[in-house]
mmCIF file of C-alpha atoms in Angstrom:
data_model
loop_
_atom_site.group_PDB
_atom_site.id
_atom_site.type_symbol
_atom_site.label_atom_id
_atom_site.label_comp_id
_atom_site.label_asym_id
_atom_site.label_seq_id
_atom_site.Cartn_x
_atom_site.Cartn_y
_atom_site.Cartn_z
ATOM 1 C CA MET M 1 -37.018 -17.032 -106.828
ATOM 2 C CA ASP M 2 -38.250 -19.880 -109.377
ATOM 3 C CA ASP M 3 -35.987 -23.103 -107.670
ATOM 4 C CA VAL M 4 -37.583 -22.284 -103.802
ATOM 5 C CA ASP M 5 -40.724 -22.578 -105.213
ATOM 6 C CA ARG M 6 -39.981 -25.730 -107.132
ATOM 7 C CA LEU M 7 -39.287 -26.960 -103.678
ATOM 8 C CA LEU M 8 -41.614 -26.389 -101.497
ATOM 9 C CA ALA M 9 -44.670 -26.851 -104.328
ATOM 10 C CA GLU M 10 -42.113 -30.784 -104.733
ATOM 11 C CA LEU M 11 -42.536 -30.432 -100.722
ATOM 12 C CA GLU M 12 -46.252 -30.273 -100.983
ATOM 13 C CA ASP M 13 -46.496 -33.171 -102.955
ATOM 14 C CA ASP M 14 -44.706 -35.784 -100.601
ATOM 15 C CA GLU M 15 -47.412 -35.002 -98.051
ATOM 16 C CA GLY M 16 -50.144 -34.377 -100.032
ATOM 17 C CA PRO M 17 -50.981 -37.879 -98.891
ATOM 18 C CA ARG M 18 -51.204 -37.220 -95.144
ATOM 19 C CA GLY M 19 -53.523 -34.377 -95.090
ATOM 20 C CA LYS M 20 -50.985 -31.476 -93.731
ATOM 21 C CA VAL M 21 -50.420 -28.412 -95.816
ATOM 22 C CA ALA M 22 -46.858 -27.270 -95.793
ATOM 23 C CA GLN M 23 -46.883 -23.792 -94.901
ATOM 24 C CA LYS M 24 -45.027 -21.261 -97.896
ATOM 25 C CA PRO M 25 -42.433 -20.222 -95.578
ATOM 26 C CA ALA M 26 -41.654 -16.163 -95.035
ATOM 27 C CA ALA M 27 -38.337 -14.995 -97.978
ATOM 28 C CA VAL M 28 -36.246 -14.843 -97.540
ATOM 29 C CA ASN M 29 -35.008 -10.418 -96.448
ATOM 30 C CA LYS M 30 -31.559 -10.913 -97.869
ATOM 31 C CA THR M 31 -31.642 -7.062 -97.608
ATOM 32 C CA LYS M 32 -28.150 -6.285 -95.020
ATOM 33 C CA ILE M 33 -28.642 -5.110 -91.836
ATOM 34 C CA SER M 34 -26.575 -1.997 -90.875
ATOM 35 C CA ALA M 35 -25.371 -1.393 -87.955
ATOM 36 C CA PRO M 36 -26.984 1.636 -85.381
ATOM 37 C CA PRO M 37 -24.853 4.021 -85.873
ATOM 38 C CA PRO M 38 -22.724 5.695 -82.000
ATOM 39 C CA SER M 39 -24.571 7.493 -79.432
ATOM 40 C CA ARG M 40 -23.053 10.241 -79.291
ATOM 41 C CA ALA M 41 -23.077 12.607 -75.217
ATOM 42 C CA PRO M 42 -26.115 15.013 -75.719
ATOM 43 C CA ARG M 43 -24.761 18.748 -76.707
ATOM 44 C CA VAL M 44 -25.013 21.010 -73.857
ATOM 45 C CA GLN M 45 -27.632 23.685 -74.781
ATOM 46 C CA ASP M 46 -26.717 27.663 -74.039
ATOM 47 C CA ASP M 47 -29.912 27.073 -71.123
ATOM 48 C CA ASP M 48 -27.452 24.830 -68.940
ATOM 49 C CA LEU M 49 -24.401 26.764 -69.492
ATOM 50 C CA GLU M 50 -26.484 29.876 -68.166
ATOM 51 C CA ASP M 51 -27.845 27.776 -65.095
ATOM 52 C CA ILE M 52 -24.480 25.918 -64.108
ATOM 53 C CA ASP M 53 -23.178 30.014 -64.443
ATOM 54 C CA ASP M 54 -25.969 30.711 -61.474
ATOM 55 C CA ILE M 55 -25.171 27.949 -59.013
ATOM 56 C CA LEU M 56 -21.875 28.821 -58.723
ATOM 57 C CA LYS M 57 -22.692 32.229 -58.375
ATOM 58 C CA SER M 58 -25.027 32.118 -55.197
ATOM 59 C CA ILE M 59 -22.536 29.353 -53.942
ATOM 60 C CA ASP M 60 -20.081 32.412 -53.735
ATOM 61 C CA SER M 61 -21.695 34.881 -52.245
ATOM 62 C CA LYS M 62 -22.695 32.710 -49.863
ATOM 63 C CA ASP M 63 -20.785 34.208 -46.657
ATOM 64 C CA PRO M 64 -17.682 32.935 -45.104
ATOM 65 C CA VAL M 65 -17.599 30.771 -41.697
ATOM 66 C CA PRO M 66 -17.722 33.233 -38.603
ATOM 67 C CA ALA M 67 -13.521 33.948 -37.085
ATOM 68 C CA ARG M 68 -15.328 32.403 -33.492
ATOM 69 C CA GLN M 69 -16.372 28.982 -35.499
ATOM 70 C CA MET M 70 -13.089 28.825 -36.640
ATOM 71 C CA GLY M 71 -11.505 29.290 -33.503
ATOM 72 C CA SER M 72 -13.480 26.598 -31.967
ATOM 73 C CA PHE M 73 -12.074 24.166 -35.616
ATOM 74 C CA SER M 74 -8.846 25.320 -34.743
ATOM 75 C CA SER M 75 -8.860 24.156 -30.706
ATOM 76 C CA LEU M 76 -9.076 20.820 -31.483
ATOM 77 C CA SER M 77 -6.385 20.513 -33.665
ATOM 78 C CA ALA M 78 -3.307 18.971 -31.688
ATOM 79 C CA PRO M 79 -0.974 21.347 -29.679
ATOM 80 C CA PRO M 80 2.700 22.122 -31.435
ATOM 81 C CA LEU M 81 5.583 19.575 -29.829
ATOM 82 C CA SER M 82 7.865 21.087 -27.807
ATOM 83 C CA THR M 83 11.541 20.899 -28.802
ATOM 84 C CA SER M 84 13.442 22.264 -25.189
ATOM 85 C CA ARG M 85 14.715 19.797 -22.918
ATOM 86 C CA PRO M 86 13.441 20.256 -19.909
ATOM 87 C CA ALA M 87 14.789 21.413 -16.347
ATOM 88 C CA SER M 88 17.301 19.601 -14.707
ATOM 89 C CA GLY M 89 15.886 20.696 -11.785
ATOM 90 C CA LEU M 90 12.344 19.603 -12.941
ATOM 91 C CA ALA M 91 13.273 16.015 -13.596
ATOM 92 C CA SER M 92 14.217 15.538 -9.415
ATOM 93 C CA ALA M 93 11.536 17.233 -8.130
ATOM 94 C CA ARG M 94 9.075 15.096 -9.853
ATOM 95 C CA GLY M 95 11.358 12.554 -8.442
ATOM 96 C CA ASP M 96 13.137 10.567 -11.979
ATOM 97 C CA SER M 97 14.297 7.674 -11.330
ATOM 98 C CA SER M 98 16.182 7.789 -14.509
ATOM 99 C CA MET M 99 17.912 10.583 -12.892
ATOM 100 C CA PRO M 100 21.231 9.976 -10.918
ATOM 101 C CA ARG M 101 21.066 10.811 -7.108
ATOM 102 C CA ALA M 102 23.799 11.791 -5.097
ATOM 103 C CA PRO M 103 24.082 8.681 -2.398
ATOM 104 C CA SER M 104 22.692 9.027 0.672
ATOM 105 C CA SER M 105 24.737 10.084 3.449
ATOM 106 C CA SER M 106 23.202 6.461 5.804
ATOM 107 C CA GLY M 107 24.668 4.124 2.896
ATOM 108 C CA LEU M 108 28.433 5.966 3.293
ATOM 109 C CA SER M 109 30.280 3.133 5.273
ATOM 110 C CA LYS M 110 31.731 3.361 8.450
ATOM 111 C CA GLN M 111 34.714 5.352 9.628
ATOM 112 C CA LYS M 112 37.040 2.270 11.230
ATOM 113 C CA CYS M 113 40.244 2.897 13.380
ATOM 114 C CA THR M 114 43.332 1.625 12.548
ATOM 115 C CA HIS M 115 44.716 1.625 16.026
ATOM 116 C CA ILE M 116 42.234 -0.861 18.411
ATOM 117 C CA PHE M 117 43.053 0.188 22.335
ATOM 118 C CA LEU M 118 41.210 -1.359 25.393
ATOM 119 C CA GLY M 119 40.781 0.951 28.482
ATOM 120 C CA GLY M 120 38.156 1.733 30.944
ATOM 121 C CA PRO M 121 36.355 4.606 31.989
ATOM 122 C CA GLU M 122 38.115 7.096 32.214
ATOM 123 C CA CYS M 123 40.024 6.897 28.731
ATOM 124 C CA PRO M 124 38.885 8.671 25.778
ATOM 125 C CA GLU M 125 36.543 6.820 23.678
ATOM 126 C CA GLY M 126 36.135 7.043 20.031
ATOM 127 C CA CYS M 127 36.764 5.856 16.602
ATOM 128 C CA CYS M 128 41.111 5.940 16.229
ATOM 129 C CA VAL M 129 42.866 7.018 13.391
ATOM 130 C CA LEU M 130 45.832 7.716 14.521
ATOM 131 C CA SER M 131 48.563 6.613 16.526
ATOM 132 C CA SER M 132 49.061 9.469 18.130
ATOM 133 C CA ASP M 133 45.473 9.912 18.826
ATOM 134 C CA ARG M 134 44.539 7.051 21.871
ATOM 135 C CA LYS M 135 40.725 6.405 22.086
ATOM 136 C CA ARG M 136 39.282 3.244 23.547
ATOM 137 C CA CYS M 137 37.024 1.781 21.060
ATOM 138 C CA THR M 138 34.018 1.728 21.896
ATOM 139 C CA ASN M 139 32.578 -0.962 18.775
ATOM 140 C CA LEU M 140 34.537 -4.196 18.687
ATOM 141 C CA ARG M 141 33.624 -7.890 17.249
ATOM 142 C CA CYS M 142 35.190 -10.441 17.902
ATOM 143 C CA THR M 143 35.743 -12.537 14.076
ATOM 144 C CA LYS M 144 36.247 -16.141 16.407
ATOM 145 C CA CYS M 145 33.012 -15.911 17.813
ATOM 146 C CA ASP M 146 31.160 -13.421 16.008
ATOM 147 C CA PHE M 147 29.778 -11.209 18.532
ATOM 148 C CA LYS M 148 29.574 -8.049 19.911
ATOM 149 C CA VAL M 149 32.649 -7.587 22.482
ATOM 150 C CA GLN M 150 30.581 -6.184 25.562
ATOM 151 C CA CYS M 151 31.996 -3.511 27.941
ATOM 152 C CA LEU M 152 31.235 -3.256 31.548
ATOM 153 C CA ASP M 153 32.458 -0.425 33.249
ATOM 154 C CA GLU M 154 33.770 0.006 36.801
ATOM 155 C CA GLN M 155 34.269 -4.025 36.482
ATOM 156 C CA ALA M 156 36.770 -6.448 36.248
ATOM 157 C CA TRP M 157 36.692 -10.373 35.709
ATOM 158 C CA THR M 158 38.467 -13.259 39.071
ATOM 159 C CA LYS M 159 40.209 -15.717 38.164
ATOM 160 C CA SER M 160 38.366 -18.314 38.673
ATOM 161 C CA VAL M 161 36.725 -16.979 34.797
ATOM 162 C CA ASP M 162 36.985 -19.003 31.773
ATOM 163 C CA TYR M 163 35.595 -20.053 28.695
ATOM 164 C CA LEU M 164 33.407 -22.594 29.312
ATOM 165 C CA PHE M 165 31.769 -19.734 32.086
ATOM 166 C CA LEU M 166 31.483 -17.520 29.164
ATOM 167 C CA ARG M 167 30.358 -20.110 26.307
ATOM 168 C CA ASN M 168 27.064 -20.945 29.062
ATOM 169 C CA ASN M 169 26.302 -17.200 30.392
ATOM 170 C CA PHE M 170 26.967 -14.805 27.438
ATOM 171 C CA PRO M 171 25.316 -12.191 27.179
ATOM 172 C CA ASP M 172 23.858 -12.208 29.883
ATOM 173 C CA VAL M 173 24.370 -9.428 32.791
ATOM 174 C CA GLU M 174 23.391 -11.333 35.931
ATOM 175 C CA LYS M 175 24.894 -14.525 34.860
ATOM 176 C CA LEU M 176 28.092 -12.967 34.382
ATOM 177 C CA LYS M 177 27.969 -11.357 38.085
ATOM 178 C CA LYS M 178 29.152 -14.360 39.085
ATOM 179 C CA ASN M 179 32.577 -13.895 38.142
ATOM 180 C CA LEU M 180 32.620 -10.006 38.009
ATOM 181 C CA VAL M 181 34.126 -7.696 41.007
ATOM 182 C CA LYS M 182 33.047 -3.729 41.064
ATOM 183 C CA LYS M 183 36.931 -1.804 40.570
ATOM 184 C CA LYS M 184 36.589 1.566 39.888
ATOM 185 C CA GLY M 185 38.435 2.741 36.536
ATOM 186 C CA HIS M 186 38.647 -0.462 35.402
ATOM 187 C CA ALA M 187 36.386 -1.653 32.694
ATOM 188 C CA ALA M 188 35.641 -5.424 32.480
ATOM 189 C CA TYR M 189 36.041 -6.776 28.465
ATOM 190 C CA SER M 190 34.599 -9.986 26.793
ATOM 191 C CA CYS M 191 32.447 -11.369 24.289
ATOM 192 C CA GLN M 192 31.866 -15.116 24.128
ATOM 193 C CA CYS M 193 35.246 -16.644 23.336
ATOM 194 C CA SER M 194 37.695 -13.980 25.633
ATOM 195 C CA TRP M 195 37.716 -12.324 27.985
ATOM 196 C CA ARG M 196 39.691 -8.469 28.982
ATOM 197 C CA THR M 197 40.598 -6.392 31.692
ATOM 198 C CA ALA M 198 41.726 -2.972 31.718
ATOM 199 C CA LYS M 199 42.270 0.632 32.910
ATOM 200 C CA ASP M 200 44.946 2.759 30.894
ATOM 201 C CA LEU M 201 45.034 2.421 27.620
ATOM 202 C CA GLU M 202 45.817 -1.145 25.679
ATOM 203 C CA SER M 203 46.451 -1.769 22.087
ATOM 204 C CA ILE M 204 44.543 -4.888 20.847
ATOM 205 C CA SER M 205 47.640 -5.505 18.837
ATOM 206 C CA LEU M 206 50.312 -6.814 21.577
ATOM 207 C CA MET M 207 46.994 -9.121 22.830
ATOM 208 C CA SER M 208 47.902 -13.070 20.570
ATOM 209 C CA ASP M 209 45.013 -14.648 21.826
ATOM 210 C CA ILE M 210 42.347 -11.493 21.706
ATOM 211 C CA LYS M 211 40.483 -11.090 17.847
ATOM 212 C CA TRP M 212 39.007 -8.571 18.451
ATOM 213 C CA VAL M 213 38.371 -6.104 15.713
ATOM 214 C CA CYS M 214 36.350 -2.034 15.173
ATOM 215 C CA GLY M 215 32.803 -2.437 14.078
ATOM 216 C CA GLY M 216 33.179 1.192 12.707
ATOM 217 C CA HIS M 217 31.890 4.839 14.106
#
């Protein structure tokens, strides 16, 4: 402390001539400052515990949720998924395109004659599969001109008919009548490139100049 007082006195002597009075600094407190004690959690009093027990008892004593109200909550939940497979008839009733379907009768291919015959109106008609079942074919098509063969019953071709005549007039019947004559029991066959008159059943296989095939029955 003496050293401090001495230093202060020297400072007063130095500043004396300037007319300023130096203030004496406060004494330095050398007392050690102790840290504040750590905070502790407040102690729960017995009264507080009793209040908590009363609150819990009041909650437990409340009425439960009514059964009908619980039912309304359960109805909001999604129904369980069914693991059973649907019946096969159900998919077909709904028109499920993923299910295989039997081919329709309209999509079946037509039956064709294996033996083709020409004949007059008195000959039996239909599909001829066996050579012994002789019938005249009524659905012929030419593979050369790609026209359907026309059959005119009770008619016959004259000797004047030729390829150019058929080329210009087929299939107009009114124009074809120029080279047709009425003949009972006969049939006049023609396309745009070939012609034939038949009375009894004749096989096309014996006619090298005619390229007619069955179009199906």
